[in-house]
mmCIF file of C-alpha atoms in Angstrom:
data_model
loop_
_atom_site.group_PDB
_atom_site.id
_atom_site.type_symbol
_atom_site.label_atom_id
_atom_site.label_comp_id
_atom_site.label_asym_id
_atom_site.label_seq_id
_atom_site.Cartn_x
_atom_site.Cartn_y
_atom_site.Cartn_z
ATOM 1 C CA MET A 1 77.360 11.584 -33.877
ATOM 2 C CA LEU A 2 76.181 12.849 -30.509
ATOM 3 C CA ARG A 3 77.876 14.436 -27.522
ATOM 4 C CA ARG A 4 76.517 15.437 -24.147
ATOM 5 C CA ASP A 5 75.302 19.033 -24.166
ATOM 6 C CA ARG A 6 74.380 21.116 -21.138
ATOM 7 C CA SER A 7 74.865 24.469 -22.890
ATOM 8 C CA VAL A 8 71.355 25.708 -22.005
ATOM 9 C CA PHE A 9 72.114 25.321 -18.288
ATOM 10 C CA THR A 10 74.484 27.392 -16.142
ATOM 11 C CA ASP A 11 77.483 25.762 -14.466
ATOM 12 C CA ASP A 12 75.720 26.087 -11.109
ATOM 13 C CA PHE A 13 72.351 24.912 -12.477
ATOM 14 C CA LYS A 14 70.124 23.327 -9.883
ATOM 15 C CA VAL A 15 66.817 21.512 -9.926
ATOM 16 C CA MET A 16 64.291 22.221 -7.203
ATOM 17 C CA SER A 17 61.337 20.048 -6.329
ATOM 18 C CA ASP A 18 58.787 21.404 -3.879
ATOM 19 C CA ASP A 19 61.332 24.081 -2.864
ATOM 20 C CA THR A 20 64.016 21.486 -2.092
ATOM 21 C CA SER A 21 67.194 21.168 -4.161
ATOM 22 C CA ILE A 22 67.609 17.678 -5.578
ATOM 23 C CA PRO A 23 70.654 16.076 -7.238
ATOM 24 C CA ILE A 24 70.033 14.986 -10.801
ATOM 25 C CA ASP A 25 72.222 13.857 -13.677
ATOM 26 C CA ILE A 26 71.400 15.677 -16.923
ATOM 27 C CA SER A 27 73.861 13.732 -19.066
ATOM 28 C CA PHE A 28 70.918 12.440 -21.116
ATOM 29 C CA VAL A 29 70.805 15.716 -23.109
ATOM 30 C CA TYR A 30 72.776 15.581 -26.367
ATOM 31 C CA SER A 31 73.594 17.523 -29.513
ATOM 32 C CA GLY A 32 75.515 16.590 -32.637
ATOM 33 C CA ILE A 33 75.486 16.189 -36.400
ATOM 34 C CA LEU A 34 74.600 13.558 -38.965
ATOM 35 C CA LYS A 35 77.607 11.450 -39.893
ATOM 36 C CA ASP A 36 77.411 12.176 -43.624
ATOM 37 C CA GLU A 37 76.124 15.763 -43.464
ATOM 38 C CA GLY A 38 78.477 18.238 -41.837
ATOM 39 C CA GLU A 39 76.055 21.173 -42.013
ATOM 40 C CA SER A 40 73.356 19.289 -40.119
ATOM 41 C CA PHE A 41 72.531 19.693 -36.442
ATOM 42 C CA CYS A 42 70.552 17.665 -33.977
ATOM 43 C CA HIS A 43 69.532 18.189 -30.370
ATOM 44 C CA GLY A 44 67.564 16.015 -28.028
ATOM 45 C CA SER A 45 67.636 13.500 -25.218
ATOM 46 C CA VAL A 46 68.208 9.785 -24.902
ATOM 47 C CA ILE A 47 66.126 8.285 -22.100
ATOM 48 C CA ASP A 48 65.735 4.552 -21.580
ATOM 49 C CA GLY A 49 67.267 4.020 -25.009
ATOM 50 C CA TYR A 50 64.802 6.255 -26.867
ATOM 51 C CA PHE A 51 65.794 9.499 -28.600
ATOM 52 C CA HIS A 52 63.487 12.465 -28.935
ATOM 53 C CA GLY A 53 64.391 15.853 -30.304
ATOM 54 C CA SER A 54 65.020 17.530 -33.651
ATOM 55 C CA ILE A 55 67.354 16.979 -36.597
ATOM 56 C CA GLN A 56 68.147 19.832 -39.004
ATOM 57 C CA THR A 57 69.154 18.591 -42.443
ATOM 58 C CA ARG A 58 69.573 20.003 -45.938
ATOM 59 C CA ASN A 59 66.042 18.736 -46.563
ATOM 60 C CA GLY A 60 64.523 20.587 -43.608
ATOM 61 C CA THR A 61 64.026 19.840 -39.934
ATOM 62 C CA PHE A 62 62.650 16.561 -38.652
ATOM 63 C CA TYR A 63 61.173 15.996 -35.202
ATOM 64 C CA ILE A 64 61.316 12.704 -33.342
ATOM 65 C CA GLU A 65 58.992 11.970 -30.437
ATOM 66 C CA TYR A 66 57.938 8.900 -28.548
ATOM 67 C CA GLU A 67 54.978 7.984 -26.382
ATOM 68 C CA LYS A 68 55.017 5.538 -23.489
ATOM 69 C CA HIS A 69 51.727 3.737 -22.968
ATOM 70 C CA ASP A 70 50.328 2.423 -19.708
ATOM 71 C CA ASN A 71 50.703 -1.158 -20.939
ATOM 72 C CA GLY A 72 54.473 -0.694 -21.192
ATOM 73 C CA THR A 73 54.717 -0.335 -24.971
ATOM 74 C CA VAL A 74 56.504 2.577 -26.623
ATOM 75 C CA GLU A 75 55.742 4.214 -29.974
ATOM 76 C CA SER A 76 58.298 6.392 -31.753
ATOM 77 C CA TYR A 77 57.405 8.633 -34.663
ATOM 78 C CA ILE A 78 59.174 11.112 -36.894
ATOM 79 C CA TYR A 79 57.694 13.984 -38.892
ATOM 80 C CA HIS A 80 58.894 16.870 -41.042
ATOM 81 C CA GLU A 81 58.476 20.525 -40.096
ATOM 82 C CA LYS A 82 56.127 20.919 -43.081
ATOM 83 C CA ASP A 83 53.776 18.395 -41.469
ATOM 84 C CA ILE A 84 53.130 20.723 -38.511
ATOM 85 C CA ASP A 85 49.770 22.495 -38.437
ATOM 86 C CA TYR A 86 50.888 26.113 -38.004
ATOM 87 C CA SER A 87 47.287 27.341 -38.243
ATOM 88 C CA LEU A 88 47.170 26.817 -34.476
ATOM 89 C CA MET A 89 49.343 29.948 -34.241
ATOM 90 C CA LYS A 90 47.131 32.043 -36.547
ATOM 91 C CA ASP A 91 43.817 31.918 -34.716
ATOM 92 C CA VAL A 92 42.263 35.422 -34.842
ATOM 93 C CA LYS A 93 40.090 34.691 -31.809
ATOM 94 C CA SER A 94 43.154 33.624 -29.841
ATOM 95 C CA PHE A 95 44.955 36.827 -30.826
ATOM 96 C CA GLU A 96 42.030 38.950 -29.647
ATOM 97 C CA LEU A 97 41.949 37.076 -26.336
ATOM 98 C CA SER A 98 45.698 37.538 -25.908
ATOM 99 C CA LEU A 99 45.422 41.245 -26.653
ATOM 100 C CA LYS A 100 42.757 41.625 -23.956
ATOM 101 C CA LYS A 101 45.034 39.841 -21.478
ATOM 102 C CA TYR A 102 47.879 42.250 -22.249
ATOM 103 C CA GLU A 103 45.574 45.257 -21.922
ATOM 104 C CA PHE A 104 44.580 43.966 -18.483
ATOM 105 C CA LEU A 105 48.216 43.518 -17.475
ATOM 106 C CA GLU A 106 49.095 47.030 -18.616
ATOM 107 C CA ARG A 107 46.457 48.386 -16.236
ATOM 108 C CA MET A 108 47.993 46.343 -13.417
ATOM 109 C CA LYS A 109 51.554 47.571 -13.938
ATOM 110 C CA TRP A 110 53.768 47.587 -10.909
ATOM 111 C CA ASN A 111 54.797 51.020 -9.635
ATOM 112 C CA SER A 112 58.208 51.182 -8.017
ATOM 113 C CA LYS A 113 58.708 54.948 -8.292
ATOM 114 C CA GLU A 114 57.768 55.448 -4.649
ATOM 115 C CA GLU A 115 60.673 53.201 -3.685
ATOM 116 C CA SER A 116 63.076 55.033 -6.047
ATOM 117 C CA VAL A 117 64.140 51.827 -7.734
ATOM 118 C CA THR A 118 63.035 52.600 -11.285
ATOM 119 C CA ARG A 119 65.543 51.616 -13.897
ATOM 120 C CA THR A 120 67.679 54.376 -15.279
ATOM 121 C CA LYS A 121 69.132 54.622 -18.732
ATOM 122 C CA ARG A 122 72.635 53.227 -18.715
ATOM 123 C CA SER A 123 75.374 52.283 -21.124
ATOM 124 C CA VAL A 124 75.058 48.861 -22.691
ATOM 125 C CA ASP A 125 77.805 46.278 -22.361
ATOM 126 C CA MET A 126 77.712 44.728 -25.824
ATOM 127 C CA SER A 127 79.644 41.678 -24.624
ATOM 128 C CA ARG A 128 77.060 40.600 -22.073
ATOM 129 C CA THR A 129 74.603 38.600 -24.141
ATOM 130 C CA THR A 130 73.563 35.753 -21.831
ATOM 131 C CA CYS A 131 70.287 36.075 -19.922
ATOM 132 C CA LEU A 132 69.861 33.843 -16.876
ATOM 133 C CA MET A 133 66.443 32.327 -16.283
ATOM 134 C CA GLN A 134 64.544 30.626 -13.504
ATOM 135 C CA LEU A 135 61.855 28.291 -14.813
ATOM 136 C CA LYS A 136 59.016 26.700 -12.904
ATOM 137 C CA ALA A 137 57.094 23.708 -14.235
ATOM 138 C CA ASP A 138 53.806 23.252 -12.408
ATOM 139 C CA TYR A 139 52.323 19.874 -11.524
ATOM 140 C CA LEU A 140 50.119 19.874 -14.657
ATOM 141 C CA PHE A 141 53.222 20.200 -16.837
ATOM 142 C CA PHE A 142 54.996 17.511 -14.813
ATOM 143 C CA LYS A 143 51.959 15.220 -15.030
ATOM 144 C CA ARG A 144 52.086 15.434 -18.845
ATOM 145 C CA PHE A 145 55.654 14.097 -18.930
ATOM 146 C CA ARG A 146 55.452 11.827 -15.850
ATOM 147 C CA ASN A 147 59.016 12.070 -14.539
ATOM 148 C CA LEU A 148 61.876 14.497 -13.949
ATOM 149 C CA GLN A 149 64.058 13.313 -16.819
ATOM 150 C CA GLU A 150 61.283 13.687 -19.376
ATOM 151 C CA ALA A 151 60.323 17.141 -18.072
ATOM 152 C CA ILE A 152 63.923 18.363 -18.062
ATOM 153 C CA SER A 153 64.577 16.981 -21.545
ATOM 154 C CA GLN A 154 61.548 18.845 -22.903
ATOM 155 C CA ILE A 155 62.703 22.084 -21.305
ATOM 156 C CA ALA A 156 66.240 21.623 -22.640
ATOM 157 C CA GLY A 157 64.734 21.305 -26.113
ATOM 158 C CA TYR A 158 62.650 24.451 -25.626
ATOM 159 C CA MET A 159 65.667 26.493 -24.575
ATOM 160 C CA ARG A 160 67.941 25.167 -27.326
ATOM 161 C CA SER A 161 65.373 26.157 -29.950
ATOM 162 C CA VAL A 162 64.757 29.573 -28.379
ATOM 163 C CA ASN A 163 68.503 30.214 -28.469
ATOM 164 C CA ALA A 164 68.628 29.173 -32.128
ATOM 165 C CA ILE A 165 65.923 31.755 -32.882
ATOM 166 C CA TYR A 166 67.563 34.616 -30.963
ATOM 167 C CA ASP A 167 71.037 33.808 -32.241
ATOM 168 C CA GLN A 168 69.905 35.182 -35.613
ATOM 169 C CA VAL A 169 68.577 38.478 -34.217
ATOM 170 C CA ASN A 170 70.475 41.782 -34.202
ATOM 171 C CA PHE A 171 69.333 44.056 -31.349
ATOM 172 C CA ASN A 172 70.780 47.354 -32.560
ATOM 173 C CA GLY A 173 74.263 45.896 -32.689
ATOM 174 C CA ILE A 174 73.854 43.354 -29.907
ATOM 175 C CA LYS A 175 74.135 39.901 -31.435
ATOM 176 C CA HIS A 176 73.992 36.286 -30.296
ATOM 177 C CA ILE A 177 71.583 36.809 -27.398
ATOM 178 C CA ASN A 178 71.154 33.534 -25.556
ATOM 179 C CA PHE A 179 69.386 32.188 -22.492
ATOM 180 C CA LYS A 180 70.579 29.779 -19.810
ATOM 181 C CA VAL A 181 68.531 28.143 -17.082
ATOM 182 C CA LYS A 182 69.977 28.795 -13.630
ATOM 183 C CA VAL A 183 67.165 27.280 -11.564
ATOM 184 C CA LEU A 184 64.449 24.831 -12.579
ATOM 185 C CA ASN A 185 61.667 24.298 -10.048
ATOM 186 C CA ILE A 186 59.458 21.309 -10.885
ATOM 187 C CA ILE A 187 56.275 20.754 -8.893
ATOM 188 C CA GLN A 188 55.754 16.998 -8.889
ATOM 189 C CA GLU A 189 52.622 16.745 -6.783
ATOM 190 C CA LYS A 190 49.346 18.584 -6.477
ATOM 191 C CA GLN A 191 49.501 21.130 -3.665
ATOM 192 C CA PRO A 192 45.985 21.754 -2.293
ATOM 193 C CA ASP A 193 47.113 24.747 -0.222
ATOM 194 C CA ASN A 194 48.848 26.458 -3.153
ATOM 195 C CA ALA A 195 46.844 29.242 -4.812
ATOM 196 C CA MET A 196 48.217 28.101 -8.189
ATOM 197 C CA ASN A 197 46.866 24.582 -7.709
ATOM 198 C CA SER A 198 43.520 25.017 -9.463
ATOM 199 C CA ALA A 199 43.392 24.003 -13.120
ATOM 200 C CA TYR A 200 40.838 26.757 -13.767
ATOM 201 C CA ILE A 201 42.924 29.852 -13.060
ATOM 202 C CA GLY A 202 42.922 32.334 -15.959
ATOM 203 C CA PRO A 203 46.263 33.184 -17.597
ATOM 204 C CA GLU A 204 46.427 36.729 -16.243
ATOM 205 C CA LYS A 205 45.700 35.515 -12.694
ATOM 206 C CA LEU A 206 48.260 32.722 -13.026
ATOM 207 C CA LEU A 207 50.863 35.247 -14.161
ATOM 208 C CA MET A 208 50.022 37.465 -11.186
ATOM 209 C CA LEU A 209 50.500 34.524 -8.818
ATOM 210 C CA HIS A 210 53.795 33.533 -10.434
ATOM 211 C CA SER A 211 54.897 37.172 -10.260
ATOM 212 C CA SER A 212 54.274 37.356 -6.509
ATOM 213 C CA TYR A 213 57.711 35.814 -5.879
ATOM 214 C CA ASN A 214 61.070 37.588 -5.925
ATOM 215 C CA TYR A 215 63.184 36.817 -9.012
ATOM 216 C CA ASN A 216 65.856 39.477 -8.576
ATOM 217 C CA ASN A 217 68.569 36.809 -8.911
ATOM 218 C CA VAL A 218 67.774 36.165 -12.597
ATOM 219 C CA CYS A 219 66.943 38.123 -15.739
ATOM 220 C CA LEU A 220 63.658 36.316 -16.397
ATOM 221 C CA SER A 221 61.384 33.765 -14.759
ATOM 222 C CA TYR A 222 58.786 31.787 -16.695
ATOM 223 C CA LEU A 223 56.118 29.341 -15.584
ATOM 224 C CA LEU A 224 55.394 26.330 -17.798
ATOM 225 C CA THR A 225 51.975 24.750 -17.504
ATOM 226 C CA ASN A 226 49.549 22.441 -19.293
ATOM 227 C CA ARG A 227 46.255 24.351 -19.178
ATOM 228 C CA ASP A 228 43.644 25.115 -21.800
ATOM 229 C CA TYR A 229 43.191 28.876 -22.128
ATOM 230 C CA ASN A 230 40.776 28.938 -25.067
ATOM 231 C CA GLY A 231 43.561 29.589 -27.509
ATOM 232 C CA VAL A 232 45.834 31.820 -25.427
ATOM 233 C CA LEU A 233 49.271 30.197 -25.357
ATOM 234 C CA GLY A 234 51.158 32.630 -23.157
ATOM 235 C CA VAL A 235 51.378 36.043 -21.545
ATOM 236 C CA ALA A 236 54.268 38.072 -20.169
ATOM 237 C CA TRP A 237 54.916 41.516 -18.762
ATOM 238 C CA THR A 238 56.120 43.727 -21.605
ATOM 239 C CA GLY A 239 59.396 45.568 -21.271
ATOM 240 C CA LYS A 240 59.382 49.260 -22.149
ATOM 241 C CA GLU A 241 61.990 51.991 -21.969
ATOM 242 C CA GLY A 242 61.652 53.877 -18.704
ATOM 243 C CA ASN A 243 59.027 51.438 -17.477
ATOM 244 C CA ASN A 244 59.350 48.881 -14.708
ATOM 245 C CA GLY A 245 58.473 45.756 -16.624
ATOM 246 C CA GLY A 246 60.118 43.007 -18.621
ATOM 247 C CA ILE A 247 63.639 41.658 -18.455
ATOM 248 C CA CYS A 248 65.656 42.387 -15.282
ATOM 249 C CA SER A 249 62.768 44.194 -13.570
ATOM 250 C CA MET A 250 63.149 44.217 -9.814
ATOM 251 C CA PHE A 251 60.729 43.065 -7.142
ATOM 252 C CA SER A 252 58.523 46.099 -6.423
ATOM 253 C CA LYS A 253 55.169 47.374 -5.221
ATOM 254 C CA LEU A 254 51.914 46.825 -7.084
ATOM 255 C CA LYS A 255 50.407 50.088 -8.263
ATOM 256 C CA ASP A 256 46.780 49.448 -7.322
ATOM 257 C CA ALA A 257 47.296 47.119 -4.355
ATOM 258 C CA PRO A 258 49.023 48.826 -1.404
ATOM 259 C CA GLY A 259 51.314 46.496 0.491
ATOM 260 C CA THR A 260 51.518 43.964 -2.354
ATOM 261 C CA GLU A 261 54.826 43.303 -4.086
ATOM 262 C CA GLY A 262 55.837 41.298 -7.117
ATOM 263 C CA SER A 263 58.167 40.776 -10.075
ATOM 264 C CA LEU A 264 57.625 41.892 -13.671
ATOM 265 C CA ASN A 265 60.465 39.931 -15.256
ATOM 266 C CA THR A 266 58.014 37.062 -15.633
ATOM 267 C CA GLY A 267 55.772 35.231 -18.086
ATOM 268 C CA ILE A 268 53.808 32.017 -18.535
ATOM 269 C CA VAL A 269 53.476 29.524 -21.392
ATOM 270 C CA THR A 270 51.036 26.650 -21.754
ATOM 271 C CA ILE A 271 51.688 23.571 -23.883
ATOM 272 C CA GLN A 272 48.122 22.945 -25.036
ATOM 273 C CA LYS A 273 45.438 24.691 -27.046
ATOM 274 C CA TYR A 274 41.760 23.761 -27.213
ATOM 275 C CA GLY A 275 42.583 20.549 -25.358
ATOM 276 C CA GLN A 276 45.267 19.543 -27.857
ATOM 277 C CA TYR A 277 48.907 19.076 -26.856
ATOM 278 C CA LEU A 278 51.055 21.318 -29.051
ATOM 279 C CA PRO A 279 53.928 19.962 -31.145
ATOM 280 C CA PRO A 280 57.280 20.983 -29.609
ATOM 281 C CA ARG A 281 58.008 23.398 -32.475
ATOM 282 C CA LEU A 282 54.923 25.476 -31.646
ATOM 283 C CA ILE A 283 55.912 25.554 -27.981
ATOM 284 C CA HIS A 284 59.368 26.782 -29.022
ATOM 285 C CA ILE A 285 57.805 29.593 -31.061
ATOM 286 C CA THR A 286 55.416 30.529 -28.252
ATOM 287 C CA LEU A 287 58.170 30.734 -25.642
ATOM 288 C CA ALA A 288 60.402 32.758 -27.966
ATOM 289 C CA HIS A 289 57.442 35.056 -28.704
ATOM 290 C CA GLU A 290 56.704 35.713 -25.028
ATOM 291 C CA ILE A 291 60.379 36.283 -24.247
ATOM 292 C CA GLY A 292 60.277 38.839 -27.049
ATOM 293 C CA HIS A 293 57.630 40.762 -25.094
ATOM 294 C CA SER A 294 59.843 40.561 -22.001
ATOM 295 C CA LEU A 295 62.639 42.096 -24.080
ATOM 296 C CA GLY A 296 60.378 44.945 -25.183
ATOM 297 C CA SER A 297 58.643 43.749 -28.340
ATOM 298 C CA PRO A 298 55.195 45.432 -28.358
ATOM 299 C CA VAL A 299 51.896 43.563 -28.470
ATOM 300 C CA ARG A 300 50.301 44.053 -31.895
#
């Protein structure tokens, strides 16, 4: 039993394409339960009559995907969460590479003290638990999924799973943290004049480029891409107490580059590793992990 579900999007959610707002119907996103299992839950999308998403049952979680081939045929397949190769997340070499990226980013921290806009310690409103996000999907991500509906349905699945993860976390009394997408910018075509166009930009450089825009209107902004970073799946600026970085950081000056400004409430996630497209569950974990750094979880 399915019902339309736009809970991961704000009421004023908008889709941008090449910096132009475009009307789009997102009624293809659904959630629901199995008819004979009240404790179950499913979330996904129905596009052209094909469902893809996840189904949580008493016997574990199942994932349903489909692949459209150039000859017009479609293959659907279902697999259990135990069938996923989680070793892709336990690569020691990848961890060492990621750690080096974070060490580099720490050296490049933005310094807003000169502008007197550093964050000050303030009381916490325990009732405000929704973080608004602006997501950008670059043309490599879009190319992987071929059209707007497919790209949006993937992102809806990412956010629903991230919310399921954070709904179980207690942040010193703050519970039920959730994330909603306010703006989704999807780059549908290659942009030769865009500095982010090259497929060979390193993750730290790509994050710097994404961070060069002002995201003061949201809590976080993440870039989704489909690039092979030799095992690195994502990077994000880490939030720290008394430090301008992570969630809700404001657009500010770069410490070692006079005249350059940027945002530190940002991160990037790629959907492939060593040339292999990651199962959705691993993308969910990666995005949740990077958001954790944005919220202040240290790199270890």
